[in-house]
């Protein structure tokens, strides 16, 4: 009976180890996709509204008026809330393709902020392994 019990303990250990590594791989893929999508996104416009969407998991939403495409709702849920708090209605924001920075312009401010994905689970583990975040 003792041998059987030890087998279950060992089997349980390896099963939990395997499940944990699967979760890390899945989370890494999720992180890499967010970085990839952000890196390849492109937008430029004026913030016409910003709010917390309490009906959609309290997502911070910015309404951007683009010259060509019109109004576009964007969330920055993968970033620190500090970025959302920094945005002001009337700011011009520019995010160029193949970049992880956003340029924010307002009357007395012209600043560039690099996305850091601080609200993504595991970002501290996966940040240094991502090809877009490690390039200069």
XYZ file of N, CA, C and O in Angstrom:
544
model
N 0.824 -1.190 0.000
C 0.000 0.000 0.000
C 0.873 1.262 0.000
O 0.546 2.234 -0.623
N 1.999 1.200 0.694
C 2.908 2.333 0.766
C 3.506 2.658 -0.604
O 3.611 3.814 -0.978
N 3.875 1.610 -1.383
C 4.440 1.820 -2.712
C 3.431 2.481 -3.633
O 3.766 3.345 -4.415
N 2.198 2.052 -3.557
C 1.141 2.615 -4.388
C 0.933 4.092 -4.064
O 0.794 4.924 -4.960
N 0.960 4.426 -2.809
C 0.787 5.806 -2.373
C 1.937 6.685 -2.870
O 1.735 7.812 -3.284
N 3.168 6.157 -2.812
C 4.324 6.918 -3.300
C 4.230 7.165 -4.801
O 4.615 8.227 -5.288
N 3.730 6.188 -5.532
C 3.559 6.366 -6.973
C 2.592 7.502 -7.278
O 2.807 8.283 -8.195
N 1.517 7.575 -6.516
C 0.537 8.646 -6.731
C 1.137 10.016 -6.420
O 0.874 10.986 -7.117
N 1.954 10.059 -5.406
C 2.597 11.327 -5.055
C 3.548 11.753 -6.176
O 3.546 12.907 -6.608
N 4.346 10.821 -6.660
C 5.292 11.136 -7.739
C 4.540 11.513 -9.012
O 4.877 12.498 -9.677
N 3.512 10.745 -9.343
C 2.704 11.049 -10.528
C 2.046 12.421 -10.413
O 2.053 13.202 -11.361
N 1.514 12.723 -9.239
C 0.891 14.030 -9.016
C 1.901 15.159 -9.166
O 1.605 16.213 -9.734
N 3.106 14.933 -8.670
C 4.154 15.940 -8.776
C 4.473 16.247 -10.242
O 4.519 17.402 -10.659
N 4.702 15.202 -11.040
C 5.031 15.408 -12.444
C 3.864 15.986 -13.235
O 4.063 16.798 -14.139
N 2.663 15.609 -12.894
C 1.480 16.158 -13.553
C 1.354 17.649 -13.272
O 1.132 18.440 -14.187
N 1.529 18.033 -12.015
C 1.433 19.465 -11.686
C 2.580 20.254 -12.312
O 2.395 21.384 -12.754
N 3.754 19.668 -12.368
C 4.894 20.318 -13.019
C 4.614 20.534 -14.505
O 4.860 21.609 -15.043
N 4.064 19.514 -15.152
C 3.724 19.620 -16.575
C 2.646 20.646 -16.834
O 2.732 21.435 -17.772
N 1.615 20.663 -16.003
C 0.534 21.646 -16.179
C 1.042 23.059 -15.966
O 0.651 23.982 -16.674
N 1.923 23.243 -15.000
C 2.481 24.563 -14.745
C 3.314 25.046 -15.921
O 3.233 26.205 -16.312
N 4.106 24.169 -16.517
C 4.923 24.592 -17.664
C 4.049 24.884 -18.871
O 4.348 25.770 -19.663
N 2.940 24.149 -19.041
C 1.997 24.448 -20.135
C 1.396 25.829 -19.949
O 1.264 26.585 -20.894
N 1.038 26.152 -18.712
C 0.456 27.465 -18.432
C 1.455 28.568 -18.749
O 1.110 29.583 -19.337
N 2.745 28.367 -18.406
C 3.764 29.372 -18.701
C 3.946 29.550 -20.205
O 4.108 30.663 -20.685
N 3.935 28.445 -20.966
C 4.071 28.554 -22.421
C 2.878 29.291 -23.009
O 3.032 30.131 -23.887
N 1.690 28.959 -22.540
C 0.485 29.620 -23.035
C 0.523 31.094 -22.680
O 0.203 31.945 -23.503
N 0.913 31.428 -21.462
C 0.986 32.825 -21.031
C 2.063 33.569 -21.819
O 1.878 34.716 -22.187
N 3.173 32.901 -22.110
C 4.225 33.532 -22.916
C 3.721 33.826 -24.319
O 3.980 34.897 -24.860
N 2.995 32.887 -24.920
C 2.421 33.124 -26.252
C 1.468 34.312 -26.213
O 1.453 35.135 -27.127
N 0.656 34.392 -25.171
C -0.278 35.507 -25.002
C 0.491 36.826 -24.911
O 0.170 37.797 -25.593
N 1.526 36.853 -24.084
C 2.354 38.045 -23.937
C 2.992 38.433 -25.269
O 2.938 39.593 -25.685
N 3.588 37.455 -25.950
C 4.243 37.724 -27.231
C 3.262 38.252 -28.268
O 3.597 39.131 -29.066
N 2.027 37.756 -28.267
C 1.011 38.236 -29.219
C 0.634 39.686 -28.925
O 0.490 40.491 -29.839
N 0.493 40.022 -27.664
C 0.166 41.406 -27.294
C 1.279 42.346 -27.747
O 1.022 43.400 -28.328
N 2.518 41.964 -27.499
C 3.658 42.794 -27.910
C 3.699 42.900 -29.431
O 3.862 43.990 -29.987
N 3.520 41.787 -30.119
C 3.538 41.765 -31.589
C 2.451 42.687 -32.150
O 2.710 43.499 -33.048
N 1.229 42.551 -31.639
C 0.114 43.379 -32.129
C 0.370 44.862 -31.871
O 0.088 45.706 -32.728
N 0.899 45.174 -30.712
C 1.203 46.570 -30.394
C 2.312 47.090 -31.296
O 2.225 48.205 -31.826
N 3.340 46.306 -31.493
C 4.476 46.691 -32.333
C 4.026 47.010 -33.760
O 4.517 47.943 -34.379
N 3.079 46.252 -34.272
C 2.635 46.419 -35.649
C 1.399 47.314 -35.804
O 0.869 47.441 -36.902
N 0.949 47.929 -34.736
C -0.209 48.821 -34.851
C 0.235 50.225 -35.264
O 1.385 50.619 -35.070
N -0.701 50.956 -35.821
C -0.417 52.290 -36.331
C -1.671 53.138 -36.150
O -2.750 52.741 -36.608
N -1.553 54.266 -35.472
C -2.686 55.174 -35.328
C -2.185 56.579 -35.007
O -1.083 56.764 -34.503
N -3.021 57.530 -35.349
C -2.712 58.930 -35.067
C -4.028 59.694 -35.018
O -4.859 59.578 -35.927
N -4.226 60.420 -33.960
C -5.455 61.198 -33.845
C -5.515 61.980 -32.544
O -4.577 61.985 -31.752
N -6.672 62.604 -32.350
C -6.910 63.432 -31.168
C -7.866 62.695 -30.237
O -8.890 62.154 -30.677
N -7.534 62.682 -28.956
C -8.406 62.060 -27.965
C -9.620 62.961 -27.768
O -9.486 64.128 -27.389
N -10.802 62.410 -28.048
C -12.037 63.179 -27.893
C -12.802 62.799 -26.629
O -13.675 63.535 -26.190
N -12.469 61.639 -26.061
C -13.123 61.191 -24.829
C -12.273 60.082 -24.213
O -11.539 59.397 -24.918
N -12.407 59.922 -22.925
C -11.784 58.800 -22.234
C -12.659 58.448 -21.045
O -13.268 59.312 -20.423
N -12.756 57.135 -20.777
C -13.619 56.686 -19.680
C -13.245 55.260 -19.282
O -12.550 54.564 -20.013
N -13.741 54.860 -18.136
C -13.591 53.485 -17.671
C -14.890 52.765 -18.023
O -15.961 53.169 -17.588
N -14.784 51.720 -18.814
C -15.960 50.956 -19.240
C -16.307 49.943 -18.151
O -15.782 48.836 -18.120
N -17.195 50.342 -17.255
C -17.511 49.478 -16.111
C -18.289 48.232 -16.516
O -18.366 47.274 -15.767
N -18.841 48.207 -17.720
C -19.573 47.027 -18.194
C -18.666 46.041 -18.935
O -19.108 44.985 -19.337
N -17.418 46.411 -19.132
C -16.474 45.542 -19.825
C -15.189 45.404 -19.002
O -14.112 45.836 -19.411
N -15.312 44.844 -17.822
C -14.180 44.553 -16.935
C -13.385 45.800 -16.557
O -12.174 45.723 -16.366
N -14.051 46.943 -16.484
C -13.417 48.212 -16.095
C -12.223 48.564 -16.982
O -11.191 49.036 -16.523
N -12.398 48.348 -18.271
C -11.322 48.681 -19.220
C -11.210 50.190 -19.380
O -12.210 50.884 -19.547
N -9.976 50.697 -19.399
C -9.780 52.121 -19.681
C -9.873 52.351 -21.198
O -9.093 51.785 -21.954
N -10.840 53.132 -21.623
C -11.093 53.348 -23.046
C -10.762 54.787 -23.421
O -11.133 55.725 -22.726
N -10.070 54.924 -24.532
C -9.766 56.229 -25.115
C -10.452 56.277 -26.470
O -10.304 55.352 -27.269
N -11.206 57.343 -26.715
C -11.834 57.526 -28.022
C -10.922 58.446 -28.818
O -10.655 59.580 -28.423
N -10.445 57.909 -29.932
C -9.481 58.616 -30.775
C -10.153 59.004 -32.084
O -10.759 58.170 -32.748
N -10.068 60.266 -32.439
C -10.612 60.752 -33.711
C -9.461 60.822 -34.710
O -8.572 61.665 -34.606
N -9.483 59.869 -35.650
C -8.460 59.838 -36.690
C -8.971 60.603 -37.906
O -10.155 60.572 -38.216
N -8.062 61.257 -38.588
C -8.433 62.081 -39.726
C -9.052 61.258 -40.858
O -10.039 61.662 -41.450
N -8.506 60.090 -41.125
C -8.986 59.278 -42.245
C -10.091 58.315 -41.825
O -11.112 58.195 -42.489
N -9.894 57.627 -40.696
C -10.791 56.543 -40.325
C -11.907 56.941 -39.356
O -12.757 56.127 -39.023
N -11.904 58.158 -38.875
C -12.944 58.595 -37.945
C -12.656 58.139 -36.527
O -11.511 57.935 -36.141
N -13.734 57.963 -35.750
C -13.580 57.609 -34.334
C -13.207 56.146 -34.160
O -13.716 55.272 -34.843
N -12.330 55.941 -33.200
C -11.837 54.603 -32.907
C -11.704 54.482 -31.388
O -11.113 55.342 -30.748
N -12.314 53.437 -30.835
C -12.181 53.198 -29.399
C -10.997 52.284 -29.161
O -10.875 51.244 -29.792
N -10.149 52.692 -28.246
C -8.943 51.926 -27.949
C -8.855 51.740 -26.445
O -9.225 52.626 -25.685
N -8.383 50.570 -26.053
C -8.104 50.393 -24.630
C -6.609 50.176 -24.463
O -5.927 49.710 -25.359
N -6.140 50.557 -23.337
C -4.728 50.391 -23.005
C -4.636 49.534 -21.748
O -3.869 49.805 -20.835
N -5.426 48.462 -21.730
C -5.540 47.631 -20.535
C -4.271 46.871 -20.195
O -4.107 46.411 -19.079
N -3.336 46.734 -21.133
C -2.111 46.003 -20.849
C -1.022 46.902 -20.279
O 0.056 46.439 -19.938
N -1.317 48.180 -20.190
C -0.374 49.149 -19.638
C -0.809 49.574 -18.236
O -1.954 49.386 -17.844
N 0.094 50.174 -17.535
C -0.216 50.716 -16.215
C -1.328 51.755 -16.349
O -1.422 52.455 -17.369
N -2.132 51.891 -15.327
C -3.198 52.901 -15.353
C -2.613 54.309 -15.402
O -3.309 55.265 -15.741
N -1.327 54.450 -15.095
C -0.674 55.763 -15.172
C -0.735 56.334 -16.587
O -0.871 57.540 -16.764
N -0.623 55.472 -17.595
C -0.693 55.950 -18.982
C -2.084 56.507 -19.272
O -2.212 57.608 -19.810
N -3.108 55.769 -18.902
C -4.475 56.235 -19.109
C -4.712 57.538 -18.343
O -5.325 58.470 -18.868
N -4.223 57.616 -17.123
C -4.387 58.834 -16.318
C -3.650 60.025 -16.943
O -4.086 61.166 -16.818
N -2.536 59.761 -17.608
C -1.748 60.821 -18.235
C -2.459 61.417 -19.447
O -2.343 62.609 -19.718
N -3.211 60.581 -20.172
C -3.946 61.068 -21.337
C -4.953 62.136 -20.919
O -5.629 62.001 -19.909
N -5.086 63.160 -21.741
C -6.084 64.212 -21.544
C -6.886 64.352 -22.830
O -6.340 64.184 -23.925
N -8.163 64.660 -22.689
C -8.973 64.949 -23.867
C -8.332 66.139 -24.570
O -7.961 67.131 -23.930
N -8.146 66.027 -25.878
C -7.487 67.058 -26.660
C -6.050 66.705 -27.022
O -5.458 67.337 -27.900
N -5.475 65.703 -26.344
C -4.119 65.254 -26.686
C -4.117 64.632 -28.081
O -5.072 63.976 -28.485
N -3.024 64.826 -28.784
C -2.778 64.098 -30.022
C -1.860 62.942 -29.667
O -0.840 63.143 -29.004
N -2.259 61.742 -30.093
C -1.382 60.596 -29.860
C -1.007 59.987 -31.202
O -1.827 59.893 -32.111
N 0.260 59.608 -31.287
C 0.799 59.045 -32.523
C 1.544 57.762 -32.174
O 2.455 57.765 -31.352
N 1.131 56.684 -32.799
C 1.808 55.384 -32.643
C 2.123 54.896 -34.044
O 1.241 54.631 -34.832
N 3.398 54.805 -34.346
C 3.841 54.374 -35.677
C 4.039 52.861 -35.718
O 4.356 52.239 -34.709
N 3.841 52.299 -36.914
C 4.061 50.882 -37.163
C 5.522 50.533 -36.864
O 6.424 51.340 -37.086
N 5.758 49.339 -36.354
C 7.079 48.824 -36.015
C 7.773 49.670 -34.954
O 8.965 49.971 -35.031
N 6.993 50.035 -33.949
C 7.505 50.809 -32.823
C 6.739 50.403 -31.567
O 5.579 50.020 -31.648
N 7.391 50.524 -30.429
C 6.724 50.270 -29.152
C 6.667 51.540 -28.313
O 6.644 51.491 -27.096
N 6.653 52.682 -29.002
C 6.520 53.956 -28.306
C 5.281 54.685 -28.816
O 4.830 54.465 -29.935
N 4.778 55.539 -27.961
C 3.642 56.379 -28.325
C 4.050 57.826 -28.044
O 4.646 58.117 -27.003
N 3.783 58.692 -28.989
C 4.091 60.109 -28.861
C 2.808 60.823 -28.439
O 1.783 60.680 -29.103
N 2.878 61.544 -27.338
C 1.716 62.276 -26.814
C 2.034 63.758 -26.888
O 3.037 64.217 -26.337
N 1.151 64.479 -27.584
C 1.351 65.919 -27.745
C 0.142 66.661 -27.208
O -0.994 66.296 -27.490
N 0.433 67.698 -26.454
C -0.597 68.645 -26.032
C 0.034 70.021 -26.011
O 1.210 70.158 -26.363
N -0.695 71.007 -25.641
C -0.239 72.390 -25.781
C 1.191 72.603 -25.255
O 2.029 73.142 -25.959
N 1.480 72.178 -24.048
C 2.797 72.426 -23.456
C 3.635 71.168 -23.285
O 4.669 71.209 -22.622
N 3.184 70.055 -23.856
C 3.900 68.786 -23.671
C 4.047 68.072 -25.003
O 3.125 68.011 -25.796
N 5.229 67.549 -25.227
C 5.491 66.656 -26.349
C 6.394 65.562 -25.782
O 7.570 65.787 -25.540
N 5.802 64.402 -25.518
C 6.557 63.363 -24.840
C 6.402 62.018 -25.540
O 5.406 61.780 -26.214
N 7.395 61.178 -25.365
C 7.371 59.827 -25.931
C 7.418 58.838 -24.767
O 8.275 58.948 -23.885
N 6.502 57.884 -24.791
C 6.430 56.869 -23.746
C 6.556 55.502 -24.398
O 5.899 55.223 -25.406
N 7.388 54.653 -23.808
C 7.551 53.286 -24.311
C 6.551 52.380 -23.590
O 6.415 52.433 -22.372
N 5.864 51.546 -24.364
C 4.962 50.573 -23.773
C 5.780 49.574 -22.963
O 6.845 49.138 -23.396
N 5.268 49.184 -21.783
C 6.006 48.219 -20.966
C 5.180 46.988 -20.603
O 5.699 46.082 -19.960
N 3.895 46.967 -20.938
C 3.031 45.797 -20.764
C 2.974 45.337 -19.315
O 2.924 44.158 -19.016
N 2.970 46.292 -18.399
C 3.042 45.985 -16.974
C 1.788 45.310 -16.424
O 1.846 44.722 -15.351
N 0.674 45.368 -17.133
C -0.547 44.728 -16.653
C -0.748 43.326 -17.217
O -1.810 42.747 -17.054
N 0.241 42.776 -17.863
C 0.142 41.422 -18.409
C 0.782 40.458 -17.423
O 1.931 40.649 -17.011
N 0.040 39.425 -17.057
C 0.546 38.425 -16.123
C 1.841 37.808 -16.682
O 1.888 37.395 -17.831
N 2.874 37.787 -15.874
C 4.131 37.180 -16.268
C 5.048 38.097 -17.052
O 6.082 37.656 -17.539
N 4.682 39.369 -17.176
C 5.504 40.274 -17.995
C 6.949 40.333 -17.519
O 7.862 40.415 -18.328
N 7.180 40.230 -16.226
C 8.547 40.297 -15.719
C 9.373 39.083 -16.161
O 10.575 39.184 -16.334
N 8.714 37.937 -16.379
C 9.422 36.735 -16.841
C 9.688 36.787 -18.345
O 10.733 36.383 -18.809
N 8.709 37.289 -19.100
C 8.752 37.183 -20.553
C 9.350 38.405 -21.250
O 9.710 38.343 -22.408
N 9.464 39.518 -20.547
C 9.925 40.773 -21.143
C 11.296 40.605 -21.801
O 11.492 40.997 -22.946
N 12.229 40.009 -21.080
C 13.608 39.904 -21.588
C 13.747 38.867 -22.699
O 14.771 38.831 -23.376
N 12.715 38.037 -22.909
C 12.777 37.011 -23.948
C 12.098 37.447 -25.249
O 12.172 36.735 -26.235
N 11.442 38.595 -25.236
C 10.687 39.020 -26.408
C 11.576 39.793 -27.379
O 12.228 40.758 -26.997
N 11.573 39.376 -28.644
C 12.456 39.980 -29.646
C 12.174 41.454 -29.892
O 13.083 42.216 -30.205
N 10.930 41.897 -29.755
C 10.606 43.300 -30.006
C 10.985 44.202 -28.842
O 11.288 45.365 -29.026
N 10.986 43.649 -27.648
C 11.319 44.431 -26.465
C 12.810 44.510 -26.216
O 13.283 45.425 -25.548
N 13.566 43.568 -26.762
C 15.002 43.545 -26.511
C 15.812 44.242 -27.600
O 17.005 44.456 -27.429
N 15.165 44.595 -28.704
C 15.908 45.295 -29.750
C 16.043 46.765 -29.406
O 15.231 47.326 -28.702
N 17.086 47.386 -29.879
C 17.324 48.807 -29.581
C 16.612 49.693 -30.537
O 16.379 49.673 -31.592
